[in-house]
Short mmCIF file of C-alpha atoms in Angstrom, two decimals:
data_model
loop_
_atom_site.label_atom_id
_atom_site.label_comp_id
_atom_site.label_asym_id
_atom_site.label_seq_id
_atom_site.Cartn_x
_atom_site.Cartn_y
_atom_site.Cartn_z
CA MET A 13 37.74 -21.26 36.51
CA PRO A 14 35.28 -24.25 37.31
CA LYS A 15 36.53 -27.47 36.12
CA ALA A 16 34.26 -28.94 33.44
CA PRO A 17 32.91 -32.26 33.77
CA GLY A 18 35.51 -33.71 30.92
CA GLY A 19 38.15 -32.58 32.97
CA LYS A 20 39.15 -29.68 31.15
CA PRO A 21 38.16 -25.64 32.18
CA GLY A 22 35.01 -24.52 29.93
CA THR A 23 34.49 -28.14 28.77
CA GLY A 24 31.08 -28.34 30.26
CA SER A 25 30.14 -24.63 29.41
CA ARG A 26 31.14 -25.07 25.97
CA VAL A 27 29.04 -28.26 25.25
CA ALA A 28 26.01 -26.66 27.25
CA GLY A 29 26.23 -23.78 24.89
CA ALA A 30 26.42 -25.70 21.94
CA ALA A 31 23.74 -28.34 23.16
CA ALA A 32 21.72 -25.11 23.79
CA ILE A 33 21.92 -23.88 20.25
CA MET A 34 21.34 -27.33 18.80
CA VAL A 35 18.29 -28.04 20.91
CA GLY A 36 16.75 -24.50 20.02
CA ALA A 37 17.35 -24.76 16.21
CA ILE A 38 16.50 -28.70 15.73
CA LEU A 39 13.29 -27.93 18.19
CA LEU A 40 12.30 -25.37 15.13
CA SER A 41 13.28 -28.04 12.50
CA ARG A 42 11.17 -30.74 13.95
CA VAL A 43 8.35 -28.29 14.40
CA LEU A 44 8.48 -27.79 10.57
CA GLY A 45 8.80 -31.17 10.04
CA ILE A 46 5.72 -31.99 11.58
CA VAL A 47 4.13 -28.85 9.60
CA ARG A 48 5.44 -30.34 6.48
CA ASP A 49 3.82 -33.97 7.34
CA MET A 50 0.47 -32.03 8.01
CA VAL A 51 0.73 -30.58 4.60
CA VAL A 52 1.18 -33.86 3.06
CA SER A 53 -1.82 -35.41 5.13
CA TYR A 54 -3.94 -32.69 4.40
CA TYR A 55 -3.70 -32.40 0.62
CA PHE A 56 -2.79 -36.03 -0.16
CA GLY A 57 -4.15 -38.30 2.57
CA ALA A 58 -3.05 -41.90 3.34
CA ASN A 59 -5.45 -44.90 2.72
CA VAL A 60 -7.56 -42.78 0.38
CA SER A 61 -4.82 -42.23 -2.19
CA PRO A 62 -1.63 -43.59 -3.26
CA VAL A 63 0.45 -40.46 -3.77
CA ALA A 64 1.42 -40.19 -0.10
CA ASP A 65 2.56 -43.55 0.04
CA ALA A 66 4.55 -42.92 -3.27
CA TYR A 67 5.89 -39.84 -2.10
CA LYS A 68 7.25 -41.21 1.21
CA ALA A 69 8.59 -44.53 -0.71
CA ALA A 70 10.38 -41.87 -3.10
CA PHE A 71 12.82 -41.16 -0.32
CA SER A 72 13.65 -44.98 -0.12
CA LEU A 73 16.81 -44.92 -2.52
CA PRO A 74 18.15 -41.48 -1.86
CA ASP A 75 17.88 -41.71 1.86
CA LEU A 76 19.67 -44.91 1.53
CA PHE A 77 22.75 -43.34 0.18
CA TYR A 78 22.23 -40.35 2.56
CA TYR A 79 21.97 -42.59 5.66
CA LEU A 80 24.90 -44.84 4.68
CA ILE A 81 27.24 -42.04 4.20
CA ALA A 82 26.13 -38.18 4.58
CA GLY A 83 23.69 -39.18 7.41
CA GLY A 84 26.48 -39.39 9.90
CA ALA A 85 28.96 -41.95 8.62
CA LEU A 86 31.09 -39.05 6.87
CA SER A 87 31.10 -36.49 9.54
CA SER A 88 31.34 -39.16 12.31
CA ALA A 89 34.68 -40.60 10.66
CA PHE A 90 35.86 -37.08 9.56
CA ILE A 91 35.69 -35.14 12.85
CA PRO A 92 38.12 -37.42 15.08
CA VAL A 93 40.62 -37.29 12.27
CA PHE A 94 40.14 -33.55 11.47
CA THR A 95 40.05 -33.11 15.53
CA GLU A 96 43.15 -34.89 15.79
CA TYR A 97 45.09 -32.87 13.02
CA LEU A 98 43.87 -29.32 14.85
CA THR A 99 45.06 -30.74 18.30
CA LYS A 100 48.25 -31.30 17.14
CA GLY A 101 48.52 -27.58 15.25
CA ASP A 102 48.72 -29.44 11.95
CA GLU A 103 46.30 -27.29 10.27
CA GLU A 104 47.80 -28.07 6.71
CA ASN A 105 47.02 -31.61 6.97
CA ALA A 106 43.68 -31.14 8.48
CA TRP A 107 42.47 -29.07 5.37
CA GLN A 108 43.94 -31.29 2.92
CA VAL A 109 41.92 -34.16 4.33
CA PHE A 110 38.99 -31.94 3.94
CA SER A 111 39.80 -30.98 0.39
CA ILE A 112 40.74 -34.35 -1.19
CA PHE A 113 37.12 -35.94 0.61
CA GLY A 114 35.20 -32.87 -0.80
CA THR A 115 36.49 -33.57 -4.40
CA VAL A 116 36.32 -37.10 -4.15
CA ILE A 117 32.86 -37.51 -2.92
CA VAL A 118 31.16 -34.82 -5.52
CA LEU A 119 32.83 -36.69 -8.43
CA LEU A 120 31.82 -40.06 -6.69
CA LEU A 121 28.38 -38.89 -6.13
CA ALA A 122 27.84 -37.49 -9.54
CA VAL A 123 28.48 -41.06 -10.99
CA VAL A 124 26.33 -42.70 -8.29
CA ILE A 125 23.15 -40.29 -8.95
CA GLY A 126 23.57 -40.96 -12.76
CA ILE A 127 23.52 -44.57 -12.05
CA GLY A 128 20.29 -44.33 -9.89
CA GLU A 129 18.36 -42.07 -12.35
CA ILE A 130 18.83 -44.72 -14.95
CA PHE A 131 18.02 -47.66 -13.06
CA THR A 132 15.45 -45.93 -10.65
CA GLU A 133 12.24 -48.08 -11.34
CA GLN A 134 13.99 -51.28 -11.52
CA LEU A 135 15.81 -50.91 -7.88
CA LEU A 136 12.68 -49.88 -6.40
CA HIS A 137 10.72 -52.75 -7.66
CA THR A 138 13.32 -55.16 -6.99
CA PHE A 139 14.38 -54.05 -3.31
CA LEU A 140 12.25 -51.29 -1.76
CA VAL A 141 8.66 -51.27 -2.91
CA PRO A 142 8.20 -54.83 -4.69
CA GLY A 143 4.47 -54.67 -3.45
CA PHE A 144 3.66 -51.74 -5.40
CA GLY A 145 1.34 -51.84 -8.67
CA PRO A 146 2.61 -50.50 -11.98
CA GLU A 147 0.82 -47.23 -11.51
CA LYS A 148 2.03 -46.38 -7.95
CA LEU A 149 5.51 -47.78 -9.11
CA ALA A 150 5.64 -45.57 -11.86
CA LEU A 151 4.60 -42.35 -9.57
CA THR A 152 7.40 -43.42 -7.14
CA ALA A 153 9.99 -43.52 -9.66
CA SER A 154 8.87 -40.40 -11.17
CA LEU A 155 9.42 -38.48 -7.74
CA THR A 156 12.72 -40.46 -6.85
CA ARG A 157 14.48 -39.19 -9.96
CA ILE A 158 13.64 -35.64 -8.94
CA ILE A 159 14.52 -36.03 -5.16
CA PHE A 160 17.88 -37.91 -6.07
CA PRO A 161 20.23 -35.00 -7.14
CA ALA A 162 19.37 -33.34 -3.56
CA GLN A 163 21.60 -36.19 -2.18
CA LEU A 164 24.55 -34.49 -3.60
CA CYS A 165 23.74 -31.34 -1.42
CA PHE A 166 23.44 -33.75 1.66
CA PHE A 167 26.84 -35.15 1.18
CA VAL A 168 28.52 -32.05 0.57
CA GLY A 169 26.86 -30.40 3.16
CA GLY A 170 27.55 -32.99 5.71
CA LEU A 171 31.33 -32.51 5.16
CA MET A 172 30.82 -28.83 5.64
CA MET A 173 28.90 -29.16 8.73
CA GLY A 174 31.10 -31.49 10.35
CA THR A 175 33.94 -29.07 9.64
CA LEU A 176 31.84 -26.32 11.58
CA TYR A 177 31.10 -28.59 14.47
CA VAL A 178 34.79 -28.88 15.12
CA ARG A 179 35.11 -25.10 14.95
CA ASP A 180 32.76 -24.91 17.60
CA HIS A 181 30.18 -23.37 14.98
CA PHE A 182 26.49 -25.10 15.63
CA LEU A 183 24.31 -22.47 14.60
CA MET A 184 24.17 -22.72 10.74
CA PRO A 185 24.32 -26.57 10.38
CA ALA A 186 21.46 -26.53 12.89
CA LEU A 187 19.60 -24.07 10.71
CA GLY A 188 20.03 -26.00 7.61
CA PRO A 189 17.16 -28.72 8.19
CA VAL A 190 14.96 -25.50 8.94
CA VAL A 191 15.32 -23.99 5.76
CA TYR A 192 14.79 -27.63 4.10
CA ASN A 193 11.78 -27.96 5.69
CA ILE A 194 10.02 -24.43 4.73
CA PHE A 195 10.92 -24.99 1.22
CA ILE A 196 8.95 -28.64 1.36
CA ILE A 197 6.02 -26.78 3.09
CA VAL A 198 5.88 -24.07 0.45
CA GLY A 199 6.22 -26.67 -2.53
CA GLY A 200 3.42 -29.03 -0.99
CA VAL A 201 1.02 -26.04 -0.19
CA VAL A 202 1.45 -24.65 -3.72
CA GLY A 203 1.19 -28.20 -5.35
CA GLY A 204 -1.78 -29.25 -3.58
CA ALA A 205 -3.86 -26.00 -3.69
CA PHE A 206 -3.31 -25.43 -7.35
CA TRP A 207 -2.64 -28.73 -9.13
CA GLY A 208 -4.58 -31.22 -6.80
CA SER A 209 -3.33 -34.49 -5.11
CA TYR A 210 -1.62 -36.39 -8.14
CA GLN A 211 -0.08 -33.48 -9.88
CA GLY A 212 0.53 -31.45 -6.78
CA ILE A 213 2.65 -34.00 -5.15
CA TYR A 214 5.79 -32.89 -7.56
CA GLY A 215 5.49 -29.55 -5.86
CA LEU A 216 6.83 -31.46 -2.48
CA ALA A 217 9.81 -33.01 -4.45
CA TRP A 218 10.79 -29.64 -6.06
CA GLY A 219 10.89 -28.38 -2.58
CA VAL A 220 13.18 -31.23 -1.28
CA VAL A 221 15.90 -30.20 -3.96
CA ILE A 222 15.81 -26.39 -3.75
CA GLY A 223 15.59 -26.60 0.04
CA ALA A 224 18.44 -28.91 0.18
CA PHE A 225 20.44 -26.70 -1.97
CA ILE A 226 20.05 -23.75 -0.29
CA GLY A 227 20.01 -24.84 3.38
CA ASN A 228 22.98 -27.73 3.24
CA VAL A 229 25.08 -26.00 0.65
CA LEU A 230 24.82 -22.42 0.19
CA MET A 231 24.30 -21.26 4.02
CA GLN A 232 27.20 -23.81 4.96
CA LEU A 233 29.57 -22.58 2.58
CA TRP A 234 28.90 -19.04 3.50
CA THR A 235 29.54 -19.56 7.15
CA LEU A 236 32.51 -21.56 6.17
CA ARG A 237 34.02 -18.78 4.16
CA LYS A 238 33.67 -16.69 7.12
CA VAL A 239 35.42 -18.66 9.57
CA GLY A 240 38.18 -19.53 7.06
CA VAL A 241 38.43 -22.55 4.84
CA ARG A 242 41.43 -23.61 2.97
CA TYR A 243 40.04 -25.64 0.15
CA ARG A 244 42.10 -26.97 -2.87
CA PRO A 245 40.44 -29.50 -5.28
CA SER A 246 42.66 -32.60 -5.01
CA LEU A 247 42.42 -36.40 -5.65
CA ASN A 248 45.26 -37.33 -3.54
CA ILE A 249 43.57 -40.35 -1.83
CA ARG A 250 46.96 -41.74 -0.66
CA HIS A 251 46.93 -38.92 2.09
CA PRO A 252 47.33 -40.86 5.36
CA GLY A 253 44.60 -38.93 6.90
CA VAL A 254 42.35 -39.64 3.89
CA ILE A 255 42.80 -43.42 4.31
CA LYS A 256 42.26 -43.07 8.15
CA VAL A 257 38.75 -41.58 7.58
CA ALA A 258 38.14 -44.06 4.81
CA LYS A 259 38.91 -46.80 7.23
CA LEU A 260 36.87 -45.42 9.93
CA MET A 261 33.79 -44.65 7.61
CA ILE A 262 33.23 -47.92 5.93
CA PRO A 263 32.30 -49.64 9.44
CA VAL A 264 30.28 -46.71 10.97
CA ILE A 265 27.69 -47.13 8.30
CA LEU A 266 25.64 -49.55 10.13
CA GLY A 267 26.42 -48.14 13.76
CA LEU A 268 25.33 -44.67 13.33
CA SER A 269 22.82 -45.06 10.32
CA LEU A 270 20.96 -48.01 12.02
CA PRO A 271 17.58 -46.52 13.19
CA GLN A 272 17.26 -44.49 9.78
CA LEU A 273 18.30 -47.78 7.63
CA CYS A 274 15.67 -49.75 9.72
CA VAL A 275 13.03 -47.22 8.60
CA ILE A 276 13.77 -47.88 4.90
CA LEU A 277 13.85 -51.62 5.55
CA THR A 278 10.39 -51.22 6.73
CA ARG A 279 9.10 -50.26 3.35
CA PRO A 280 9.53 -53.57 1.38
CA PHE A 281 7.40 -55.43 3.92
CA ALA A 282 4.97 -52.27 4.24
CA SER A 283 4.63 -52.29 0.48
CA PHE A 284 2.47 -55.23 0.50
CA LEU A 285 -0.09 -54.14 3.44
CA GLU A 286 -2.95 -52.11 3.26
CA GLN A 287 -2.46 -48.71 1.36
CA GLY A 288 -1.20 -46.01 3.72
CA SER A 289 0.87 -48.37 5.83
CA ILE A 290 3.92 -46.75 4.66
CA THR A 291 2.50 -43.25 5.43
CA TRP A 292 1.21 -44.52 8.98
CA LEU A 293 4.44 -45.95 9.64
CA ASP A 294 6.51 -42.90 8.53
CA ASN A 295 4.14 -40.51 10.16
CA ALA A 296 4.31 -42.58 13.80
CA ASN A 297 8.21 -42.36 13.39
CA LYS A 298 8.19 -38.96 13.00
CA ILE A 299 6.26 -38.53 16.12
CA MET A 300 8.39 -40.87 18.05
CA GLN A 301 11.66 -39.07 16.63
CA MET A 302 10.58 -35.60 18.13
CA PRO A 303 12.33 -35.86 21.61
CA LEU A 304 15.16 -37.72 19.60
CA GLY A 305 15.78 -34.74 17.24
CA VAL A 306 15.04 -31.95 20.29
CA PHE A 307 17.39 -34.13 23.01
CA ALA A 308 19.21 -36.83 21.73
CA GLN A 309 20.54 -35.48 18.60
CA ALA A 310 21.60 -32.14 19.89
CA LEU A 311 23.36 -33.35 23.04
CA SER A 312 25.21 -35.87 21.07
CA VAL A 313 26.18 -33.72 18.13
CA ALA A 314 27.36 -31.28 21.07
CA ILE A 315 29.07 -33.67 23.16
CA PHE A 316 31.15 -35.25 19.99
CA PRO A 317 33.75 -32.66 19.70
CA THR A 318 34.29 -33.07 23.17
CA LEU A 319 34.47 -36.50 23.37
CA SER A 320 37.17 -36.66 20.50
CA ARG A 321 39.21 -33.98 22.33
CA LEU A 322 39.39 -36.05 25.43
CA ALA A 323 40.27 -39.02 23.66
CA ALA A 324 42.79 -37.29 21.41
CA GLU A 325 44.39 -36.18 24.65
CA GLY A 326 44.14 -39.65 26.11
CA ASP A 327 42.00 -38.11 29.03
CA MET A 328 40.05 -41.46 29.88
CA PRO A 329 38.91 -40.43 33.35
CA GLY A 330 37.59 -37.40 31.47
CA LEU A 331 35.93 -39.19 28.74
CA ARG A 332 34.22 -41.71 31.15
CA ARG A 333 32.64 -38.68 33.13
CA GLN A 334 31.69 -37.02 30.11
CA PHE A 335 29.98 -40.05 28.53
CA SER A 336 28.25 -41.04 31.68
CA LEU A 337 26.88 -37.32 32.13
CA GLY A 338 25.90 -37.14 28.59
CA LEU A 339 23.88 -40.55 28.84
CA ARG A 340 22.40 -39.83 32.28
CA SER A 341 21.09 -36.42 30.95
CA ILE A 342 19.64 -38.08 27.73
CA LEU A 343 17.67 -40.98 29.87
CA PHE A 344 16.35 -38.27 32.07
CA LEU A 345 14.75 -36.21 29.26
CA THR A 346 13.67 -38.99 26.82
CA VAL A 347 12.32 -41.55 29.26
CA PRO A 348 9.38 -39.16 30.37
CA SER A 349 8.98 -37.66 26.57
CA ALA A 350 8.36 -41.49 25.71
CA VAL A 351 5.89 -41.87 28.51
CA LEU A 352 3.84 -38.60 27.25
CA ILE A 353 3.79 -39.64 23.58
CA MET A 354 2.90 -43.08 24.17
CA VAL A 355 -0.28 -41.74 26.52
CA LEU A 356 -1.27 -38.90 24.16
CA ALA A 357 -0.48 -40.91 20.75
CA VAL A 358 -4.30 -40.82 19.57
CA PRO A 359 -4.91 -37.11 20.20
CA ILE A 360 -1.48 -36.19 18.79
CA THR A 361 -2.01 -37.96 15.81
CA ALA A 362 -5.62 -36.50 15.46
CA ILE A 363 -4.70 -32.79 15.75
CA LEU A 364 -1.61 -33.03 13.69
CA PHE A 365 -3.13 -35.02 10.71
CA GLN A 366 -6.90 -35.55 10.93
CA ARG A 367 -8.05 -32.88 8.56
CA GLY A 368 -8.43 -32.69 4.63
CA LEU A 369 -7.80 -36.23 3.11
CA TRP A 370 -6.69 -38.14 6.39
CA THR A 371 -9.60 -40.02 8.06
CA TRP A 372 -10.00 -41.33 11.62
CA HIS A 373 -8.95 -44.81 10.24
CA ASP A 374 -5.62 -43.29 9.25
CA THR A 375 -5.45 -41.78 12.66
CA GLN A 376 -5.92 -44.89 14.62
CA ALA A 377 -3.32 -46.80 12.67
CA THR A 378 -0.90 -44.21 12.91
CA ALA A 379 -1.23 -44.00 16.90
CA ALA A 380 -1.10 -47.81 17.14
CA ALA A 381 2.33 -47.58 15.47
CA THR A 382 3.34 -44.60 17.55
CA VAL A 383 2.90 -46.28 20.78
CA LEU A 384 4.94 -49.06 19.58
CA TYR A 385 7.60 -47.04 18.10
CA SER A 386 8.17 -44.84 21.31
CA ILE A 387 9.17 -47.98 23.40
CA ALA A 388 12.49 -47.66 21.68
CA ILE A 389 13.02 -43.83 22.16
CA PHE A 390 15.40 -44.24 25.06
CA ALA A 391 17.29 -47.04 22.89
CA VAL A 392 17.64 -45.00 19.99
CA SER A 393 18.78 -41.70 21.95
CA GLY A 394 21.22 -43.92 24.17
CA GLN A 395 22.70 -45.40 20.84
CA GLN A 396 23.66 -41.79 19.49
CA ILE A 397 25.51 -41.25 22.78
CA VAL A 398 27.29 -44.63 22.90
CA ASN A 399 28.24 -44.68 19.14
CA ARG A 400 29.86 -41.40 19.13
CA GLY A 401 31.66 -42.56 22.15
CA PHE A 402 33.29 -45.39 20.00
CA TYR A 403 33.86 -42.79 17.13
CA ALA A 404 35.56 -40.74 19.41
CA THR A 405 38.24 -43.12 20.25
CA GLN A 406 38.29 -44.05 16.48
CA ASN A 407 37.00 -47.54 16.94
CA THR A 408 33.99 -47.70 14.45
CA LEU A 409 34.49 -51.59 13.78
CA THR A 410 32.38 -52.42 17.06
CA PRO A 411 29.50 -50.16 16.56
CA SER A 412 29.23 -51.71 13.05
CA ILE A 413 29.09 -55.44 14.26
CA MET A 414 26.41 -54.52 16.57
CA GLY A 415 24.48 -52.63 14.15
CA ALA A 416 24.82 -55.35 11.64
CA ALA A 417 23.41 -58.08 14.29
CA ALA A 418 20.50 -55.79 15.18
CA THR A 419 19.67 -55.24 11.40
CA VAL A 420 19.24 -59.04 11.24
CA VAL A 421 17.44 -59.36 14.31
CA TYR A 422 15.13 -56.56 12.75
CA LEU A 423 14.63 -58.41 9.33
CA ALA A 424 13.84 -61.63 11.32
CA LEU A 425 11.14 -60.12 13.47
CA ASN A 426 9.62 -58.15 10.46
CA TRP A 427 9.16 -61.65 8.90
CA LEU A 428 7.76 -63.11 12.28
CA LEU A 429 5.76 -60.34 13.27
CA VAL A 430 4.21 -58.77 9.96
CA GLY A 431 1.95 -61.55 9.22
CA ARG A 432 0.45 -61.62 12.76
CA MET A 433 0.38 -57.61 13.40
CA GLY A 434 0.56 -55.87 9.97
CA ALA A 435 2.03 -52.51 10.24
CA ASN A 436 2.31 -52.67 13.98
CA GLY A 437 4.48 -55.70 13.86
CA LEU A 438 7.14 -53.40 11.98
CA ALA A 439 7.05 -51.04 14.74
CA LEU A 440 7.32 -53.39 17.51
CA SER A 441 10.06 -55.34 15.63
CA PHE A 442 12.12 -52.02 15.48
CA SER A 443 11.65 -51.35 19.09
CA ILE A 444 13.04 -54.71 20.15
CA SER A 445 16.07 -54.59 18.00
CA MET A 446 16.93 -51.26 19.36
CA ILE A 447 17.10 -51.96 22.44
CA LEU A 448 19.12 -55.27 21.89
CA CYS A 449 21.45 -53.13 20.32
CA LEU A 450 21.61 -50.42 22.93
CA ILE A 451 22.41 -53.19 25.58
CA GLY A 452 25.02 -54.69 23.41
CA LEU A 453 26.80 -51.47 22.66
CA LEU A 454 26.83 -50.26 26.41
CA PHE A 455 28.63 -53.73 27.37
CA LEU A 456 31.35 -53.38 24.84
CA PHE A 457 31.98 -49.61 25.35
CA ARG A 458 32.39 -50.35 28.87
CA ARG A 459 35.09 -53.05 28.33
CA ALA A 460 36.60 -50.74 25.51
CA ILE A 461 37.30 -47.94 27.88
CA GLY A 462 37.81 -49.46 31.27
CA GLY A 463 34.26 -48.32 32.59
CA ILE A 464 31.57 -46.11 32.08
CA ASN A 465 30.48 -45.14 35.71
CA GLY A 466 27.96 -47.89 35.63
CA GLY A 467 26.84 -47.32 39.04
CA GLU A 468 25.99 -43.76 38.38
CA ILE A 469 24.09 -44.80 35.17
CA ALA A 470 22.22 -47.92 37.00
CA ASN A 471 21.20 -45.51 40.16
CA SER A 472 19.78 -42.94 37.84
CA VAL A 473 18.14 -45.29 35.38
CA ALA A 474 16.26 -46.88 38.29
CA ARG A 475 15.07 -43.80 39.99
CA VAL A 476 14.17 -42.14 36.24
CA ALA A 477 12.19 -45.40 35.58
CA LEU A 478 10.34 -45.17 38.90
CA ALA A 479 9.47 -41.41 38.59
CA ALA A 480 8.23 -42.38 34.70
CA ALA A 481 5.85 -44.85 36.23
CA PHE A 482 4.40 -42.61 38.63
CA MET A 483 4.08 -40.08 35.58
CA ALA A 484 2.43 -42.81 33.37
CA ALA A 485 -0.40 -43.50 35.79
CA ALA A 486 -1.31 -39.77 36.50
CA SER A 487 -1.17 -38.69 32.80
CA TYR A 488 -3.24 -41.78 31.52
CA ALA A 489 -5.97 -41.15 34.30
CA ALA A 490 -6.01 -37.49 33.46
CA ARG A 491 -6.39 -38.36 29.69
CA VAL A 492 -9.25 -40.90 30.19
CA GLY A 493 -11.15 -38.13 32.46
CA LEU A 494 -10.74 -35.40 29.73
CA ASP A 495 -11.61 -37.86 26.80
CA SER A 496 -14.97 -38.45 28.67
CA VAL A 497 -15.72 -34.72 29.19
CA LEU A 498 -14.14 -32.75 25.91
CA HIS A 499 -15.09 -35.71 23.24
CA ALA A 500 -12.37 -33.38 21.29
CA TYR A 501 -11.62 -36.20 18.51
CA GLY A 502 -12.80 -39.10 16.96
CA GLU A 503 -14.62 -40.52 13.80
CA HIS A 504 -16.52 -37.42 13.70
CA GLY A 505 -13.46 -35.31 13.35
CA VAL A 506 -11.14 -33.43 15.72
CA ARG A 507 -11.87 -30.22 17.44
CA THR A 508 -8.64 -28.42 17.63
CA LEU A 509 -8.71 -26.13 20.72
CA PRO A 510 -10.14 -28.90 22.92
CA THR A 511 -7.67 -31.46 21.57
CA PHE A 512 -4.91 -29.19 22.21
CA LEU A 513 -6.07 -28.46 25.57
CA GLU A 514 -6.28 -31.87 26.63
CA ILE A 515 -2.65 -32.38 25.37
CA VAL A 516 -1.52 -29.62 27.07
CA ALA A 517 -3.34 -30.49 30.55
CA VAL A 518 -2.27 -34.17 30.55
CA SER A 519 1.50 -33.24 29.63
CA GLY A 520 1.22 -30.68 32.34
CA VAL A 521 -0.32 -33.35 34.98
CA GLY A 522 2.58 -35.77 33.86
CA GLY A 523 5.23 -33.29 33.72
CA ILE A 524 4.55 -32.01 37.47
CA VAL A 525 4.07 -35.51 38.73
CA TYR A 526 7.60 -36.56 37.12
CA LEU A 527 9.44 -33.46 38.43
CA VAL A 528 8.02 -33.95 41.83
CA ALA A 529 8.94 -37.77 41.68
CA VAL A 530 12.52 -37.09 40.63
CA LYS A 531 12.99 -34.36 43.05
CA LEU A 532 11.85 -36.67 45.77
CA LEU A 533 13.99 -39.58 44.57
CA ARG A 534 16.86 -37.19 44.27
CA VAL A 535 17.79 -38.10 40.82
CA PRO A 536 20.87 -36.31 40.33
CA GLU A 537 20.04 -34.80 36.97
CA ALA A 538 17.13 -33.26 38.41
CA GLU A 539 19.24 -31.48 41.00
CA PHE A 540 21.41 -30.31 38.41
CA VAL A 541 18.51 -28.94 36.44
CA PHE A 542 16.94 -27.45 39.14
CA ASN A 543 20.08 -25.58 40.77
CA THR A 544 21.11 -24.36 37.02
CA VAL A 545 17.32 -22.93 36.64
CA GLY A 546 16.87 -21.94 40.09
CA GLY A 547 20.29 -20.12 40.01
CA ARG A 548 19.72 -18.30 36.70
CA PHE A 549 16.54 -17.15 38.23
CA ARG A 550 17.86 -15.76 41.45
CA ARG A 551 20.51 -13.78 39.26
CA MET A 552 18.06 -12.12 37.02
CA LEU A 553 16.00 -11.05 40.14
CA GLY A 554 18.91 -9.69 41.67
CA ARG A 555 19.80 -7.50 38.28
CA ARG A 556 16.49 -5.93 38.36
CA ARG A 557 16.69 -5.25 41.99
CA VAL A 558 20.01 -3.33 41.41
CA THR A 559 18.23 -1.84 38.49
#
C-alpha cells in the first residue's frame, strides 16, 4: 500500500476523500448562501431601506456566541481529546467526555440565551450597533430575539459534528449548512413576496431558526445514532478529559474565530456610516469567503483529524509533512481565486445583487469593499491550517495570543482608517490584520514543532505568486476589453447573460494563463494535480476500451 504524506498507509487517501466530500457539500452551501443574499438584496435592498442592515446586524449577538464557542472553539478543543481517547482504545472515557459536555452546554446556553433575550436592545445599543436610530434599533432587537435560540442548535450540532469528524463521517456535517440556507431562502421569498420589506424580513429570521434545528440538530443526531453514540446525561465536570477540553477551549476562542469576530466588530463602526454600509460589507465579505469555504474550510476540517492522530502518535516528521502539504495546497488554490475575485468584483456583485431594491451605488460600494477584503484570502485560509496544526498538538494558547494581538491591531486600524475611507477602511484594516496574524502564527508554529519544511513552502509560494501575477494581467486586460464591447452592467442595470459570459470568459482566460504558468514554473502542487487528473482520465479511457 502506498505511503501517505502523513506517514501512515491510507492517510493521504482518507484526507483526500474527506476533502472531496467537504468541497462538494460546502460549495453547494456557499452557492445557496449567495442565493440567500440575492433574495435579501432583491426584496430588502441596502441603501434605500433600513431593514437589510437591521437583519444583518441582528446576527451580531447570536454570532458572537456562536463564533466564540460553537464556531470552532468547541470542536477544535474537543476533537484532539476525543481522538486521544479513541487512539488509546478508551472509548468509555471518550463518550463520557461527549456526554458531560453535551449536558453542561445545553444547560449553560439556556441561561445565556435567556439573558440575551431579556437584554437584547441594551446590548445592541451599547456594544454592537451604537449608531442605529431608535426605529432601526428596535427592528434589529426584534429580529435578534427570534434568531437567538438558533444558537443552541449550533452549539449542540457543533459537538455532534466534531464527533462525526473523528469517526471519519463528513457528509452529514457538510450538508447541515445546505439545509440551513434552504430554509432561510424559503423564508425570505415567502416573507418578501407576500408581506413586503418591513414585515417580510421576519420570514428570514424564522427561516434561520427552523433551518438550524433541522440541519444542525436533527440530521446530525440521526447520523450519530447510526454510527453509534453513547450519550448519558452527566454533570461530572471534574472528569479529567472535560477539564482538559475546557483548558484547551478557553484560549482557542480568539484563534480560530478571529476572522468571524472581526466581521462582528466591524458593525459598531459601520453603524455610524451611510445607510447600507453593514450590508455592503457583509455581502463583500461573503463574496471574499467563497474560496475560503470551498477550499480552506474543506481542507482544514478534513486534515484536522489526521493532524490530531499524527500528534497523538508522536509522529512529528509526518505532522510536518502533512502540514506543509496542506498549507501549500491551500495557497495554490486560493491565491488565483483571490486574483479573479478582485478583477471581477464589479461584475460579480452586479450579477448577484443588482436587481429589485438593490442599486448601482450599492454595487459599486460592495465591489470596492470586496477588492480590499480579497487581499486577505490567502492569509485567512492559511490561518485555518496553522491554527489546526496548533490545536492538533493541544497548544491553544499560542493562537489565542496571536488572535488577541491581531484583534487589537484590527481595532486600531479601524479607528485610523474609517474616518478617511469609510466602509472601505474597515475592509482594508481586516486584510492587514489577517496578514500580520498569519506571519506571526507561521513563525511560532515553526518553532513549536521544529520546522515546517519552510523551504518547500517558500519555493511554492514564490512560483504561485509569479503565476498569479501573469494571471492578473491577462484577466484584467480581458475584462477591460469585454467591458468596452458588452456594456453588460452599470447604472442602467445589469444584463444577466452578457455579464455571466464576461465573468466566464475572464475566468477562463485567467485560469488558462495560471495553469500554463504553474506548469512552466514547475509548481509541485500543479504537477500533483495534473498527474492525478490525467491518471484518472487515462484509467477511465482504458476501462471504456476494455468495455
